[in-house]
Short mmCIF file of C-alpha atoms in Angstrom, two decimals:
data_model
loop_
_atom_site.label_atom_id
_atom_site.label_comp_id
_atom_site.label_asym_id
_atom_site.label_seq_id
_atom_site.Cartn_x
_atom_site.Cartn_y
_atom_site.Cartn_z
CA THR A 261 223.72 -31.14 91.33
CA ASN A 262 223.13 -27.98 93.30
CA PRO A 263 222.75 -29.56 96.75
CA PRO A 264 220.89 -27.83 99.59
CA TYR A 265 222.96 -25.48 101.73
CA LEU A 266 221.90 -26.13 105.31
CA ASN A 267 223.96 -26.02 108.50
CA LYS A 268 221.10 -25.53 110.98
CA MET A 269 219.28 -28.84 110.88
CA ASN A 270 216.35 -30.07 112.91
CA SER A 271 217.11 -32.67 115.57
CA THR A 272 216.09 -35.68 113.46
CA LEU A 273 218.19 -34.72 110.46
CA LYS A 274 221.12 -33.67 112.62
CA LYS A 275 221.11 -36.99 114.44
CA TYR A 276 221.00 -38.92 111.16
CA VAL A 277 223.80 -36.90 109.58
CA LYS A 278 226.00 -37.19 112.66
CA LYS A 279 225.50 -40.96 112.70
CA HIS A 280 226.14 -41.68 109.02
CA TYR A 281 228.25 -38.73 107.82
CA LYS A 282 229.99 -37.43 110.93
CA ASP A 283 233.16 -36.22 109.15
CA TYR A 284 231.12 -34.25 106.61
CA SER A 285 228.32 -32.93 108.82
CA ALA A 286 229.29 -29.23 108.86
CA ASP A 287 226.67 -28.57 106.18
CA LEU A 288 224.20 -30.66 104.20
CA PHE A 289 225.93 -29.76 100.92
CA SER A 290 229.10 -31.39 102.29
CA VAL A 291 227.15 -34.60 102.96
CA PHE A 292 225.79 -34.51 99.39
CA ILE A 293 229.25 -34.12 97.88
CA TRP A 294 230.61 -37.19 99.64
CA HIS A 295 227.47 -39.31 99.15
CA ASN A 296 227.16 -38.47 95.45
CA ILE A 297 230.77 -39.15 94.51
CA ASN A 298 230.47 -42.56 96.17
CA MET A 299 227.45 -43.30 93.98
CA THR A 300 229.49 -42.48 90.88
CA LYS A 301 230.87 -45.25 88.69
CA VAL A 302 234.62 -45.79 88.51
CA ASN A 303 236.07 -43.17 86.12
CA GLY A 304 232.68 -41.46 86.13
CA TYR A 305 232.07 -37.77 86.79
CA ALA A 306 229.93 -35.81 89.24
CA GLY A 307 229.40 -32.05 88.92
CA TYR A 308 228.49 -29.64 91.73
CA MET A 309 227.71 -26.03 92.49
CA THR A 310 228.25 -25.21 96.19
CA PRO A 311 229.56 -22.48 98.49
CA PHE A 312 233.36 -22.38 98.19
CA VAL A 313 233.95 -22.46 101.96
CA TRP A 314 234.58 -26.22 101.76
CA MET A 315 237.83 -25.42 99.95
CA PHE A 316 239.39 -23.60 102.89
CA ILE A 317 237.86 -23.53 106.35
CA LYS A 318 238.57 -26.06 109.09
CA SER A 319 235.00 -27.36 109.34
CA TYR A 320 235.47 -29.09 105.97
CA GLU A 321 239.05 -30.28 106.38
CA LYS A 322 238.03 -33.95 106.65
CA LEU A 323 235.96 -33.64 103.47
CA ARG A 324 238.97 -32.17 101.63
CA THR A 325 241.27 -34.88 102.93
CA ALA A 326 238.85 -37.63 101.89
CA LEU A 327 238.35 -36.20 98.40
CA LEU A 328 242.05 -35.64 97.78
CA SER A 329 242.82 -39.20 98.86
CA ASN A 330 240.10 -40.96 96.91
CA VAL A 331 239.03 -38.96 93.85
CA LYS A 332 240.29 -36.36 91.43
CA ILE A 333 239.23 -32.72 91.26
CA ASP A 334 238.98 -32.70 87.48
CA SER A 335 238.06 -29.03 87.11
CA LEU A 336 237.00 -26.19 89.38
CA ILE A 337 235.82 -22.64 88.82
CA GLN A 338 235.90 -20.24 91.76
CA LEU A 339 233.39 -17.52 90.96
CA GLU A 340 233.31 -13.89 92.02
CA TYR A 341 231.80 -13.43 95.48
CA SER A 342 228.43 -12.08 94.31
CA ALA A 343 228.30 -13.62 90.85
CA PHE A 344 224.64 -14.61 91.26
CA GLU A 345 222.41 -11.60 91.73
CA GLU A 346 219.67 -13.76 93.23
CA ALA A 347 221.77 -14.72 96.26
CA THR A 348 224.96 -13.31 97.71
CA VAL A 349 226.72 -16.61 98.28
CA PRO A 350 230.40 -17.28 97.55
CA ILE A 351 230.06 -20.00 94.93
CA ASN A 352 232.30 -22.47 93.15
CA THR A 353 231.42 -25.05 90.56
CA PHE A 354 233.52 -28.18 90.15
CA VAL A 355 233.66 -31.65 88.65
CA LEU A 356 234.96 -34.69 90.51
CA LYS A 357 236.17 -37.82 88.75
CA ASN A 358 235.96 -41.13 90.56
CA THR A 359 239.58 -42.15 89.97
CA LYS A 360 242.90 -42.19 91.81
CA ASN A 361 245.12 -42.49 88.73
CA ASP A 362 245.20 -38.85 87.61
CA GLU A 363 245.82 -36.02 90.06
CA THR A 364 246.29 -32.95 87.84
CA GLY A 365 243.22 -30.75 87.49
CA THR A 366 242.25 -27.51 85.79
CA TYR A 367 241.24 -24.51 87.89
CA LEU A 368 239.82 -21.10 86.98
CA ARG A 369 240.05 -18.24 89.46
CA LEU A 370 237.37 -15.72 88.55
CA SER A 371 237.07 -14.15 91.99
CA ASP A 372 238.87 -10.98 90.83
CA PHE A 373 236.47 -10.27 87.95
CA LYS A 374 233.51 -8.19 89.09
CA GLY A 375 230.31 -7.61 87.18
CA GLY A 376 228.05 -10.62 87.60
CA MET A 377 227.50 -13.77 85.58
CA MET A 378 227.91 -12.10 82.18
CA ILE A 379 231.53 -11.23 82.98
CA GLN A 380 232.13 -14.64 84.57
CA ALA A 381 230.84 -16.40 81.45
CA GLU A 382 233.02 -14.26 79.19
CA LYS A 383 236.12 -15.12 81.22
CA VAL A 384 235.37 -18.86 81.05
CA GLN A 385 234.97 -18.67 77.25
CA GLU A 386 238.18 -16.67 77.05
CA ALA A 387 240.05 -19.35 79.02
CA ILE A 388 238.68 -22.09 76.75
CA ALA A 389 239.88 -20.20 73.69
CA ASP A 390 243.24 -19.31 75.24
CA PRO A 391 244.46 -21.71 77.98
CA GLY A 392 247.41 -19.39 78.52
CA VAL A 393 245.37 -16.78 80.43
CA LYS A 394 246.83 -15.93 83.82
CA TYR A 395 243.76 -16.96 85.80
CA LEU A 396 243.86 -20.57 84.55
CA TYR A 397 245.90 -23.00 86.65
CA ARG A 398 246.85 -26.63 86.27
CA THR A 399 248.17 -28.25 89.41
CA ASN A 400 248.63 -31.61 91.05
CA GLN A 401 246.23 -31.93 93.97
CA THR A 402 248.84 -33.73 96.07
CA ASN A 403 250.34 -30.26 96.61
CA PHE A 404 247.33 -29.31 98.72
CA LYS A 405 248.30 -31.90 101.33
CA LYS A 406 251.57 -30.02 101.89
CA LEU A 407 249.66 -26.98 103.15
CA PRO A 408 248.26 -26.68 106.71
CA GLY A 409 244.63 -27.78 106.70
CA THR A 410 244.87 -28.97 103.07
CA PRO A 411 243.18 -25.90 101.50
CA ILE A 412 242.37 -26.16 97.80
CA ALA A 413 244.87 -23.38 97.07
CA TYR A 414 245.43 -24.17 93.40
CA TRP A 415 247.21 -20.86 92.70
CA ALA A 416 249.97 -21.45 95.29
CA SER A 417 253.38 -21.42 93.64
CA ALA A 418 255.92 -24.21 94.04
CA LYS A 419 258.20 -21.85 95.99
CA LEU A 420 255.47 -20.94 98.45
CA ILE A 421 254.51 -24.57 98.96
CA HIS A 422 258.18 -25.28 99.67
CA VAL A 423 258.19 -22.52 102.31
CA PHE A 424 255.44 -24.35 104.20
CA THR A 425 257.42 -27.58 104.13
CA VAL A 426 260.62 -26.09 105.60
CA SER A 427 259.17 -23.52 108.05
CA THR A 428 257.76 -23.62 111.57
CA PRO A 429 254.07 -22.76 112.07
CA ILE A 430 254.02 -19.54 114.03
CA GLY A 431 251.44 -21.06 116.36
CA GLU A 432 254.05 -23.49 117.66
CA LEU A 433 256.09 -20.50 118.80
CA TRP A 434 253.50 -17.92 119.85
CA PRO A 435 249.96 -19.33 119.50
CA ALA A 436 247.03 -16.98 118.92
CA GLN A 437 245.08 -16.52 122.13
CA ARG A 438 241.37 -16.14 122.70
CA GLY A 439 240.47 -13.68 125.42
CA LEU A 440 237.56 -12.60 127.55
CA THR A 441 233.90 -13.50 126.98
CA THR A 442 231.75 -11.08 129.00
CA GLY A 443 228.43 -12.82 128.38
CA ASN A 444 226.72 -9.44 127.85
CA ASN A 445 228.69 -6.76 126.04
CA ALA A 446 225.88 -4.23 126.48
CA ILE A 447 226.49 -4.34 130.23
CA PHE A 448 230.24 -4.72 130.45
CA LEU A 449 231.64 -2.79 127.46
CA ARG A 450 231.72 0.99 126.98
CA TYR A 451 233.42 3.49 124.76
CA TRP A 452 236.21 5.12 126.77
CA TRP A 453 234.43 8.50 126.78
CA GLU A 454 231.35 7.09 128.55
CA PRO A 455 232.68 6.28 132.06
CA SER A 456 234.71 8.65 134.20
CA PHE A 457 238.13 9.09 132.63
CA ASP A 458 239.78 8.83 136.05
CA ASN A 459 238.26 5.38 136.46
CA ILE A 460 240.02 3.91 133.43
CA GLY A 461 243.26 2.03 134.00
CA ARG A 462 245.25 2.94 130.92
CA ASP A 463 248.67 1.62 129.90
CA LYS A 464 249.05 -0.40 133.05
CA ALA A 465 251.80 -3.02 133.21
CA PRO A 466 250.47 -6.50 134.12
CA GLU A 467 251.84 -6.32 137.64
CA ASN A 468 250.25 -2.88 138.23
CA ALA A 469 246.85 -3.45 136.60
CA GLN A 470 245.73 -5.79 139.38
CA LEU A 471 246.71 -3.29 142.06
CA THR A 472 244.76 -0.33 140.73
CA ASN A 473 241.24 0.36 141.94
CA CYS A 474 240.05 1.28 138.44
CA LYS A 475 236.85 -0.27 137.16
CA TRP A 476 237.45 0.03 133.42
CA PHE A 477 240.36 -1.15 131.25
CA PRO A 478 241.19 -0.89 127.52
CA TYR A 479 239.66 -3.68 125.46
CA ASN A 480 240.70 -4.99 122.02
CA LYS A 481 237.73 -6.07 119.92
CA GLY A 482 238.79 -5.89 116.29
CA GLY A 483 237.27 -2.89 114.54
CA THR A 484 237.75 -1.41 111.09
CA PHE A 485 240.74 -2.00 108.84
CA ARG A 486 243.74 -0.37 110.46
CA ARG A 487 247.35 -1.51 110.44
CA TRP A 488 250.10 -0.93 113.00
CA TYR A 489 248.09 0.87 115.71
CA GLY A 490 244.61 2.07 116.61
CA ASN A 491 241.01 0.97 117.15
CA ARG A 492 241.53 1.63 120.85
CA GLU A 493 238.06 2.91 121.71
CA LEU A 494 236.51 0.32 124.02
CA VAL A 495 236.91 -0.36 127.72
CA VAL A 496 235.65 -3.33 129.74
CA ASN A 497 234.42 -3.56 133.32
CA TYR A 498 237.17 -5.71 134.84
CA TRP A 499 236.92 -4.39 138.38
CA LYS A 500 238.49 -6.78 140.90
CA ASN A 501 239.61 -9.20 138.19
CA GLY A 502 236.21 -9.40 136.53
CA GLU A 503 234.18 -9.93 139.66
CA CYS A 504 231.01 -8.44 138.10
CA ILE A 505 231.33 -10.68 135.04
CA SER A 506 231.66 -13.76 137.25
CA GLN A 507 228.65 -12.74 139.34
CA TYR A 508 226.58 -12.15 136.21
CA GLY A 509 227.48 -15.62 135.00
CA GLU A 510 226.45 -17.19 138.31
CA LYS A 511 223.08 -15.40 138.33
CA SER A 512 222.31 -16.36 134.74
CA GLY A 513 223.39 -19.95 135.29
CA ARG A 514 226.17 -19.72 132.75
CA THR A 515 229.94 -19.61 133.01
CA PHE A 516 231.74 -17.03 130.94
CA GLY A 517 235.30 -17.58 129.85
CA PHE A 518 238.33 -15.74 131.09
CA GLN A 519 240.36 -17.40 128.36
CA GLY A 520 243.95 -16.31 127.96
CA SER A 521 243.87 -14.53 131.34
CA ALA A 522 247.57 -15.21 131.82
CA TYR A 523 248.19 -12.78 128.93
CA TYR A 524 245.87 -9.97 130.03
CA PHE A 525 247.55 -6.54 130.12
CA GLN A 526 250.63 -7.74 128.21
CA ALA A 527 251.94 -6.01 125.10
CA GLY A 528 251.32 -7.99 121.93
CA ILE A 529 249.82 -8.10 118.46
CA THR A 530 246.07 -7.91 117.85
CA TRP A 531 244.01 -8.04 114.67
CA THR A 532 240.52 -7.77 113.28
CA ALA A 533 239.15 -11.29 112.86
CA LEU A 534 236.17 -10.36 110.68
CA THR A 535 236.87 -8.11 107.73
CA SER A 536 235.63 -7.48 104.21
CA SER A 537 239.02 -6.03 103.32
CA LYS A 538 242.61 -7.14 103.85
CA ASN A 539 243.75 -8.35 107.23
CA SER A 540 245.15 -5.72 109.57
CA PHE A 541 247.52 -6.46 112.44
CA ARG A 542 248.26 -3.87 115.13
CA TYR A 543 250.57 -3.28 118.06
CA SER A 544 248.78 -3.35 121.40
CA PRO A 545 250.80 -1.80 124.26
CA GLU A 546 250.67 -2.96 127.85
CA GLY A 547 247.41 -2.51 129.68
CA SER A 548 244.74 -4.09 127.46
CA ILE A 549 242.39 -7.05 127.77
CA PHE A 550 241.27 -8.72 124.56
CA ASP A 551 238.11 -10.33 123.19
CA SER A 552 237.63 -14.07 122.69
CA ASN A 553 236.42 -13.85 119.08
CA LYS A 554 236.68 -10.43 117.44
CA GLY A 555 240.00 -9.23 118.86
CA PRO A 556 242.37 -12.14 119.50
CA MET A 557 246.03 -11.54 120.29
CA MET A 558 249.47 -13.07 119.90
CA PHE A 559 252.39 -12.52 122.24
CA PRO A 560 255.80 -13.01 120.61
CA ASP A 561 258.99 -12.59 122.62
CA LYS A 562 259.76 -8.93 123.27
CA GLU A 563 262.84 -9.05 121.06
CA ARG A 564 260.79 -10.46 118.16
CA LEU A 565 257.43 -8.71 118.62
CA TYR A 566 258.14 -5.88 116.16
CA TYR A 567 259.66 -8.22 113.59
CA VAL A 568 256.63 -10.53 113.72
CA LEU A 569 254.28 -7.55 113.39
CA GLY A 570 256.20 -6.39 110.33
CA LEU A 571 256.00 -9.85 108.80
CA LEU A 572 252.25 -10.17 109.43
CA SER A 573 251.68 -6.72 107.91
CA SER A 574 253.66 -7.45 104.75
CA LYS A 575 252.46 -8.34 101.25
CA VAL A 576 253.81 -11.83 101.83
CA SER A 577 251.36 -12.17 104.70
CA GLY A 578 248.47 -11.20 102.44
CA LEU A 579 249.47 -13.89 99.94
CA VAL A 580 249.81 -16.56 102.65
CA PHE A 581 246.43 -15.79 104.25
CA SER A 582 244.74 -15.77 100.83
CA ILE A 583 245.84 -19.41 100.64
CA LEU A 584 245.10 -20.47 104.20
CA ASN A 585 241.70 -18.79 104.31
CA PRO A 586 240.49 -16.31 101.66
CA THR A 587 237.10 -15.86 103.37
CA ILE A 588 236.16 -12.73 105.32
CA SER A 589 236.78 -14.41 108.68
CA LEU A 590 240.39 -14.95 109.74
CA GLN A 591 240.47 -17.78 112.27
CA ASN A 592 243.07 -18.23 115.00
CA GLY A 593 244.02 -21.51 113.38
CA ASP A 594 244.86 -19.66 110.16
CA VAL A 595 247.19 -17.32 112.02
CA ASN A 596 248.76 -20.26 113.88
CA SER A 597 249.49 -21.94 110.53
CA PHE A 598 251.46 -18.97 109.21
CA PRO A 599 254.96 -20.20 108.18
CA TYR A 600 257.83 -18.67 110.16
CA ILE A 601 261.50 -18.98 109.21
CA PHE A 602 264.21 -17.79 111.60
CA GLN A 603 265.99 -15.37 109.30
CA GLU A 604 265.22 -12.14 111.10
CA ASP A 605 266.72 -8.92 109.82
CA SER A 606 267.23 -6.39 112.63
CA ARG A 607 267.03 -3.53 110.11
CA ILE A 608 263.29 -4.13 109.83
CA ILE A 609 262.53 -3.35 113.48
CA PRO A 610 263.20 0.43 113.30
CA TYR A 611 260.87 0.66 110.29
CA VAL A 612 258.10 -1.13 112.16
CA LYS A 613 258.53 1.13 115.20
CA THR A 614 258.39 4.17 112.94
CA ALA A 615 255.20 2.88 111.29
CA ILE A 616 253.60 2.39 114.71
CA LYS A 617 254.65 5.88 115.79
CA LEU A 618 253.28 7.54 112.65
CA VAL A 619 249.96 5.69 112.76
CA LYS A 620 249.63 6.48 116.47
CA LEU A 621 250.07 10.16 115.66
CA ASP A 622 247.30 9.80 113.10
CA TRP A 623 245.07 7.99 115.60
CA ASP A 624 245.72 10.60 118.29
CA ALA A 625 244.82 13.40 115.86
CA THR A 626 241.11 12.61 116.31
CA GLU A 627 238.86 12.74 119.35
CA ARG A 628 238.41 8.97 119.20
CA SER A 629 241.77 8.70 120.93
CA TRP A 630 242.12 9.20 124.69
CA ASP A 631 245.52 10.75 123.92
CA PHE A 632 243.94 13.46 121.73
CA SER A 633 245.17 16.92 122.72
CA PHE A 634 244.52 19.30 119.82
CA HIS A 635 243.54 19.23 116.16
CA PRO A 636 246.51 18.76 113.81
CA LEU A 637 245.79 22.13 112.18
CA PHE A 638 246.71 23.72 115.47
CA ILE A 639 250.00 21.93 115.72
CA ALA A 640 251.17 25.25 114.36
CA GLU A 641 250.56 26.90 117.73
CA HIS A 642 254.24 27.80 117.72
CA ASN A 643 253.80 29.56 114.39
CA PRO A 644 251.39 32.55 114.80
CA LEU A 645 251.45 33.27 111.07
CA THR A 646 249.89 29.87 110.32
CA ILE A 647 247.10 30.52 112.85
CA TRP A 648 246.34 33.90 111.27
CA LEU A 649 246.20 32.29 107.83
CA ILE A 650 243.75 29.66 109.12
CA LEU A 651 241.52 32.35 110.67
CA LEU A 652 241.63 34.42 107.48
CA PHE A 653 240.74 31.37 105.39
CA THR A 654 237.79 30.58 107.69
CA CYS A 655 236.47 34.16 107.40
CA LEU A 656 236.74 34.06 103.60
CA ILE A 657 234.71 30.84 103.51
CA ARG A 658 232.00 32.37 105.68
CA ILE A 659 231.81 35.55 103.59
CA THR A 660 231.74 33.82 100.20
CA SER A 661 229.13 31.29 101.30
CA SER A 662 226.73 33.89 102.79
CA PRO A 663 223.76 35.45 100.86
CA PRO A 664 224.41 39.04 99.59
CA SER A 665 222.39 40.69 102.37
CA GLN A 666 224.29 38.77 105.04
CA THR A 667 227.59 39.55 103.34
CA MET A 668 226.84 43.26 103.49
CA ALA A 669 225.90 42.97 107.13
CA THR A 670 229.11 41.11 107.81
#
């Protein structure tokens, strides 16, 4: 079956689904999976083609738990993100067996092979002919229950699964925080170069930010892929502790959240929640407010902040998050589930600080940064010879790119 994909239901259907399939009501395809496998005879099979989000995200955790406890995932193929040209939907195809006696299934991970269904089909045939290919996995589905949220992470190694069993979820130590919801970003957010620069409270310590009479303050709201530092372009109208935002909420009849307000203006770690690339975590110095959805933050102890940032920016982090949630949206719950083991190495901290410093220099080398002073080419202001070479090079470009008549005139 290729069940209907529908998460915005009309009131009648929504009411029915909530009443009879509450634990599986995130999407109609989830309802179909559970209903169909319960119609299947004992030791019978049911095959599906659905979006693969049910394998990972929290909305389908109860479906995963129910399936892993009652039936067997006999085989599963995770296709490349845009395998079907007709629709850009992240698809998987899988077969469930109505049995509890056998828990080892076969899994094919084709998500790394680009080129459409022709390539996907070739890779499946290749795996049938040679079960030793690296993208074929056989695993016991009881392992999935050892991972936070029970993701169908069939490629997770035994060592990594063990790490989850002996570690502390980082959210129990320093939980990810949601921040401010303005209710109307068009009114309350600006790029820093739009308002008066003197009216922006930059790099203010928490105890000083409330005392200043500034109207605008730095605002973290995700942005493009950038590790260690950067994406500091936005400011938010937080005059008198967000008085204008509160008034706007009262006039519109809605209440907007000042979530995580106890952490406003504190130094911490921020990241881009929605990304089509790898996850990127950044240092956020004192003085910033952060967004509720697109720019969440975490606030480790000062003595561990740089170590945690280094850990979250490592290749290990990329592997862990590919298991917890390989979709393009990194949820706070995914970050909170990250396994943390207290084996800090103080030698790492200087490297992290150096990385932040270097990336900050790169960020400040463009006019997007409020700390921009001069173009990096003119860092040679103390070396007159370099300046003369730059001027000579510029003149040569102008002469060689001009038409003959203009060259003569020049």
